[in-house]
Tab-separated table of C-alpha atoms in Angstrom:
chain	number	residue	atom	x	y	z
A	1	UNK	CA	-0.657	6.072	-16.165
A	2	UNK	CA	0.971	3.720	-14.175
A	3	UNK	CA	4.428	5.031	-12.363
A	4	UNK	CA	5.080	1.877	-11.002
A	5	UNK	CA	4.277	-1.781	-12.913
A	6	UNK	CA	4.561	-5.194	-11.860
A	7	UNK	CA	4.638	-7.360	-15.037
A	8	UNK	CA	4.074	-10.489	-13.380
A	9	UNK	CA	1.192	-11.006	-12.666
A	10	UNK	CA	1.708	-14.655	-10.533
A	11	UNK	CA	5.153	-16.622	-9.680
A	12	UNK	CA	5.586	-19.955	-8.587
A	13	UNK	CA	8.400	-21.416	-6.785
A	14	UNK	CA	9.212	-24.875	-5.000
A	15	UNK	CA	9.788	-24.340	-1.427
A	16	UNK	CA	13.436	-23.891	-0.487
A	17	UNK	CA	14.346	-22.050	-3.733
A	18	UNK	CA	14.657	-18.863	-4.441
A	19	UNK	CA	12.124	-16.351	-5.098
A	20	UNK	CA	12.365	-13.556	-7.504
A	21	UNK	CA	9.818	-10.845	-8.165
A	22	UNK	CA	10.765	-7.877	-10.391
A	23	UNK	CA	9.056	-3.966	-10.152
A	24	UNK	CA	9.762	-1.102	-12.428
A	25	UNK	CA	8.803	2.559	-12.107
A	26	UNK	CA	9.295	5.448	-14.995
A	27	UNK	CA	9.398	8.275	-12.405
A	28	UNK	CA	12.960	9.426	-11.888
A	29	UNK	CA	12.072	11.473	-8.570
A	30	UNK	CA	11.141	8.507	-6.988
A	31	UNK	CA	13.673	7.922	-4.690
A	32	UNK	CA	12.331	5.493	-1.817
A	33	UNK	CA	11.191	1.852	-2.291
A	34	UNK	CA	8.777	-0.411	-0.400
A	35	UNK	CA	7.662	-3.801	-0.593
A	36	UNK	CA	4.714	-5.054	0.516
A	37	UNK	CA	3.539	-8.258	1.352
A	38	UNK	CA	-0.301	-9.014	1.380
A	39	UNK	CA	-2.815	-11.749	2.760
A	40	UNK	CA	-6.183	-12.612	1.528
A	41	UNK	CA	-8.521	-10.463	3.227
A	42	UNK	CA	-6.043	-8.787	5.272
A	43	UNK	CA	-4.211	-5.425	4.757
A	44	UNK	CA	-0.584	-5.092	3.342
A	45	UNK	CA	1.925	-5.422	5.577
A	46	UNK	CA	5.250	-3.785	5.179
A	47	UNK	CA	8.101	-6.195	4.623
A	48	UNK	CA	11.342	-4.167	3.260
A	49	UNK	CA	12.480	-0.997	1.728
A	50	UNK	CA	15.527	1.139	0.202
A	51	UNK	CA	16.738	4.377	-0.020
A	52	UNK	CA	17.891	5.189	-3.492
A	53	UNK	CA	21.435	5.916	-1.743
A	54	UNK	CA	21.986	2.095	-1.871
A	55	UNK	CA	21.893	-0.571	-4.100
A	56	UNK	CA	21.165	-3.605	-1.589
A	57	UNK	CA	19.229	-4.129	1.448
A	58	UNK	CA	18.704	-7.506	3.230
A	59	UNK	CA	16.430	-8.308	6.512
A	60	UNK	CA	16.760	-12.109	7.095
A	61	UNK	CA	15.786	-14.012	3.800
A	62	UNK	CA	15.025	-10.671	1.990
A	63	UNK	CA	16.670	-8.545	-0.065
A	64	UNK	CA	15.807	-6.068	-2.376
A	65	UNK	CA	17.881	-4.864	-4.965
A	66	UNK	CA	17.511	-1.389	-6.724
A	67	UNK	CA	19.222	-0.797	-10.296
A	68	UNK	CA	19.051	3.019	-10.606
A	69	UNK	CA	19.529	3.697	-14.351
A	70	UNK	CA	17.606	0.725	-15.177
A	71	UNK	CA	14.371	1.985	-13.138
A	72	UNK	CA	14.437	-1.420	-12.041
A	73	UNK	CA	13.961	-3.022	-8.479
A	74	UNK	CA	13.445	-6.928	-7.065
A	75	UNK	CA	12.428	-8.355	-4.286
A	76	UNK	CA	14.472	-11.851	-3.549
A	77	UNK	CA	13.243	-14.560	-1.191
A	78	UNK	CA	15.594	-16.872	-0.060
A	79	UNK	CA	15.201	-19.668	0.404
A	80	UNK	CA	11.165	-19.435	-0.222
A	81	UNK	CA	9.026	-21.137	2.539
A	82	UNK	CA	4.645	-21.933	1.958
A	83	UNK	CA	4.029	-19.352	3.991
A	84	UNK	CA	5.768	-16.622	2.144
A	85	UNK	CA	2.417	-17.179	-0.571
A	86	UNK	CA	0.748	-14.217	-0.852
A	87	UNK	CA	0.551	-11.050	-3.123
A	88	UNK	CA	3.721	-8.709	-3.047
A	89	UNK	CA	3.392	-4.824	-3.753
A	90	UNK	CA	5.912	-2.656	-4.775
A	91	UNK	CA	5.795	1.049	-3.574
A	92	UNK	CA	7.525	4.388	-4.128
A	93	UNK	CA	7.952	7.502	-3.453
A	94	UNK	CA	9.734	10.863	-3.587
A	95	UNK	CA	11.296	13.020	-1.459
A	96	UNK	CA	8.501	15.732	-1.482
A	97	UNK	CA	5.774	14.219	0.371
A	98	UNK	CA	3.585	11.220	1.364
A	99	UNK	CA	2.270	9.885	-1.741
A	100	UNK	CA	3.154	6.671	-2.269
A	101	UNK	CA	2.643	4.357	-5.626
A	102	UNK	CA	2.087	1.216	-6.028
A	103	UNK	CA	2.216	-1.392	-8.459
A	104	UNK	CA	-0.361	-3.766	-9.145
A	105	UNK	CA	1.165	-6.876	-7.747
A	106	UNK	CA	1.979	-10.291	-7.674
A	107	UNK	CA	0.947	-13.314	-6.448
A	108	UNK	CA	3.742	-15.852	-5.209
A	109	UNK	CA	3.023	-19.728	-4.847
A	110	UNK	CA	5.602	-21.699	-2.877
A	111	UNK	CA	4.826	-25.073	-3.325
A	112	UNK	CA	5.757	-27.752	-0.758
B	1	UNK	CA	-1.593	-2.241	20.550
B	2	UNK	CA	-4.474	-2.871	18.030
B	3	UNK	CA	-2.726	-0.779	15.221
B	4	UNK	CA	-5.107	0.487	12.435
B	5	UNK	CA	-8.536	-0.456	12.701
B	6	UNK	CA	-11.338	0.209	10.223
B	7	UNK	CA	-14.853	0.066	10.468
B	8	UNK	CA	-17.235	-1.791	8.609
B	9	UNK	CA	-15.891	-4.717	7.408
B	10	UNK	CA	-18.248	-4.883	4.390
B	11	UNK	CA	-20.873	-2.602	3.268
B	12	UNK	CA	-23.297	-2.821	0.358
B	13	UNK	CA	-24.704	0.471	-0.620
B	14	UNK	CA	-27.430	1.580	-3.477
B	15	UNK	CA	-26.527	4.151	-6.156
B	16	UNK	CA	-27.050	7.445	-4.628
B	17	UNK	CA	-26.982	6.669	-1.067
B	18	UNK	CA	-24.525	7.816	1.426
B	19	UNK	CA	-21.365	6.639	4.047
B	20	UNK	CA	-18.876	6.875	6.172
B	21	UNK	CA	-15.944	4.674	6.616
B	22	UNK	CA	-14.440	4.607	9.623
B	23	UNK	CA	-10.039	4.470	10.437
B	24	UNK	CA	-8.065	5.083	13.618
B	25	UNK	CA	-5.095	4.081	14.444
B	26	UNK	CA	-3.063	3.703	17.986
B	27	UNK	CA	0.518	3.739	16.911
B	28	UNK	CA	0.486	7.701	17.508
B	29	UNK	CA	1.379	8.116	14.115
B	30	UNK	CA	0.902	11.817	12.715
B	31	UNK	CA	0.059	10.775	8.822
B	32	UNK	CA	-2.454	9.021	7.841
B	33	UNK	CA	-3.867	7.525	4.294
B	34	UNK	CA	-6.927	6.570	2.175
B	35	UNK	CA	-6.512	3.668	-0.382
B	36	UNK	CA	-9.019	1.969	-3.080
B	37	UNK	CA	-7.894	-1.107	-4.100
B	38	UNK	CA	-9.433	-2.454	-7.232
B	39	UNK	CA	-8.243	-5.418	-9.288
B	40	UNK	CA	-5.303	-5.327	-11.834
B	41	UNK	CA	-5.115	-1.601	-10.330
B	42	UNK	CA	-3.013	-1.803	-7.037
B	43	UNK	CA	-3.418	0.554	-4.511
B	44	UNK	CA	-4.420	4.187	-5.255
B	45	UNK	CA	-4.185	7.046	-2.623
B	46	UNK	CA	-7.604	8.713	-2.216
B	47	UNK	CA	-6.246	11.202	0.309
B	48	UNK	CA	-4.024	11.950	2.828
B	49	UNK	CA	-3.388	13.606	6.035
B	50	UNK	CA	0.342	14.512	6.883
B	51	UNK	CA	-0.656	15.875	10.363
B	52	UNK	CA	-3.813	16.514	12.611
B	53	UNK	CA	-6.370	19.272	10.833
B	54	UNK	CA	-4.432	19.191	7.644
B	55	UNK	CA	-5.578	16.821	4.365
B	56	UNK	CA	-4.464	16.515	0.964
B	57	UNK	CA	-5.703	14.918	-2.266
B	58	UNK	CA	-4.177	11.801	-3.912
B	59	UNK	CA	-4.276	10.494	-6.984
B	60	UNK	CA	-8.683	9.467	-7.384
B	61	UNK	CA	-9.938	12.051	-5.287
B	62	UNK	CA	-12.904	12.954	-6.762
B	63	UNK	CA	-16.415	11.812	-5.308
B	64	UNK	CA	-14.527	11.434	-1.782
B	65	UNK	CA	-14.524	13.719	1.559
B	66	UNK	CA	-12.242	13.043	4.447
B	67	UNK	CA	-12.150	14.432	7.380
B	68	UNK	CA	-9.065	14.087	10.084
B	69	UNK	CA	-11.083	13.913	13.304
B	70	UNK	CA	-8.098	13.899	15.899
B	71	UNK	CA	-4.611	12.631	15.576
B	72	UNK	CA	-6.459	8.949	16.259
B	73	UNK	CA	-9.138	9.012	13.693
B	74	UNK	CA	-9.172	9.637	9.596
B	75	UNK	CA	-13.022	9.308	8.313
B	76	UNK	CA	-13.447	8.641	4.379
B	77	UNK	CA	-17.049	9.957	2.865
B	78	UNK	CA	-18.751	8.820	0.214
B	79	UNK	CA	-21.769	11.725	-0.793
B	80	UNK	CA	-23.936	10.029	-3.585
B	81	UNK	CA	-22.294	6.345	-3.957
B	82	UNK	CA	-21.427	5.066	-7.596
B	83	UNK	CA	-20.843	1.507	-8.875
B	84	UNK	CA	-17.689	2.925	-9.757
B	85	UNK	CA	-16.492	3.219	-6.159
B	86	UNK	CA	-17.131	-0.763	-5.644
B	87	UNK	CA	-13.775	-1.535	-4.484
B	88	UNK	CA	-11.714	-2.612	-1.421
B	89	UNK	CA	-11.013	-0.066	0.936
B	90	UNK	CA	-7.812	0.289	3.335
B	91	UNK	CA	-6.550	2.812	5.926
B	92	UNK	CA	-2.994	3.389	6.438
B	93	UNK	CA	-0.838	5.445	8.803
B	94	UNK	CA	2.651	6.037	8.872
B	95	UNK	CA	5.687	6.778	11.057
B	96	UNK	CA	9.045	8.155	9.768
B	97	UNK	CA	12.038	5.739	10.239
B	98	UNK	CA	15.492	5.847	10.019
B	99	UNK	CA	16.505	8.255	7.914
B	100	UNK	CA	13.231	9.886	8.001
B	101	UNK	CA	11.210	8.595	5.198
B	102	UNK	CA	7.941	7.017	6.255
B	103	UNK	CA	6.450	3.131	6.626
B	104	UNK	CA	3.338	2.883	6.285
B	105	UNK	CA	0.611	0.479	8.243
B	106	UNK	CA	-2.604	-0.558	6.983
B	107	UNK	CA	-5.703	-1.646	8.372
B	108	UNK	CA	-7.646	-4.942	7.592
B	109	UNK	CA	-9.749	-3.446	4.519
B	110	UNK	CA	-13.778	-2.432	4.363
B	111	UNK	CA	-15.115	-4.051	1.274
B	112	UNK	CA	-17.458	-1.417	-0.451
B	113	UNK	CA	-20.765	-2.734	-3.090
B	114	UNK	CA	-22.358	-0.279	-4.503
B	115	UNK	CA	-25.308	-1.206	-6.752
């Protein structure tokens, strides 16, 4: 049973707009959130995260946003660049120890 | 600083036959991870290892063995292989940040065929 889905499976966005990539989880301990970003044949790398104390956190052209009752986070890339194409996890986790979930990503295109 | 490192790189096994895949890391990180990725899956834990001498299970345990070597090195075992353990394979370790929840870093992947 999946705790933690990515419904899109693939995005594609013109370079220089924005990117968008949605998560949702049904587990209402999690309270920590990850993304991921991921190159072919390469491990994930860690990109941004959030606390469940806050609504918003931005690094640079990311920000993630996390919508509490809704279960409901997204990643936002702005403005999207080629080399920002690669698969993007999703992660959580709760406050009791270090398991971590992951969704089943998704696999952003920026197109020149 | 060469982070995580995992050994092989790619591995094709028969049913029934034995490995071990190799992780250690240099960040001086206390916890460290086992993950199969498989597609339209994501990443599963295997197991884990919140300190040295101490491991957990995750959420596909079963036909696994780790063992946590030192604080460096995590070891995943595979007793009698199964073509249902074909998969991509990644280490992980993981350092508490601000606020004291963890980020983790992975390793480049061992690609595992078992026939």
């Amino acid at each position: 049973d999946q705790q933690v889905k990515q419904n899109s499976p693939s995005l594609s966005v013109q370079e220089g707009r924005i990117s968008i990539l949605n998560c949702d989880y049904t587990n209402s301990m999690f309270d920590y959130f990850l993304w991921y970003k991921k190159y072919p044949a390469e491990g994930p790398t860690f990109l941004i995260s959030i606390s469940s104390i806050k609504d918003k956190n931005e690094d640079g052209r990311f920000t993630v946003f996390l919508n509490k009752s809704a279960k409901h986070l997204s990643l936002h890339i702005v403005p999207s660049q080629p080399g920002d194409s690669a698969v993007y996890f999703c992660a959580a986790s709760g406050r009791t120890g270090n398991q971590f979930y992951f969704g089943t990503g998704t696999s952003l295109t920026v197109i020149p | 600083n060469a982070g995580v490192t995992q050994t092989p790189k790619f591995q094709v096994l028969k049913t029934g036959q034995s490995m071990t895949l190799q992780c250690a890391q240099d960040m001086n990180h206390n916890s460290m991870y086992w993950y199969r990725q498989d597609p339209g899956m994501g990443l599963r834990l295997i197991y884990y290892s919140a300190s040295e001498g101490t491991t957990d299970k995750g959420e596909v345990p079963n036909g696994y063995n780790v063992s946590r070597l030192n604080k460096r090195e995590f070891s995943l075992r595979l007793e009698s292989a199964a073509p249902s353990q074909t998969s991509v394979y990644f280490c992980a370790s993981s350092v508490a940040g601000r606020g004291g929840r963890e980020t983790q870093y992975f390793g480049p992947g061992t690609r595992l065929l078992v026939l």
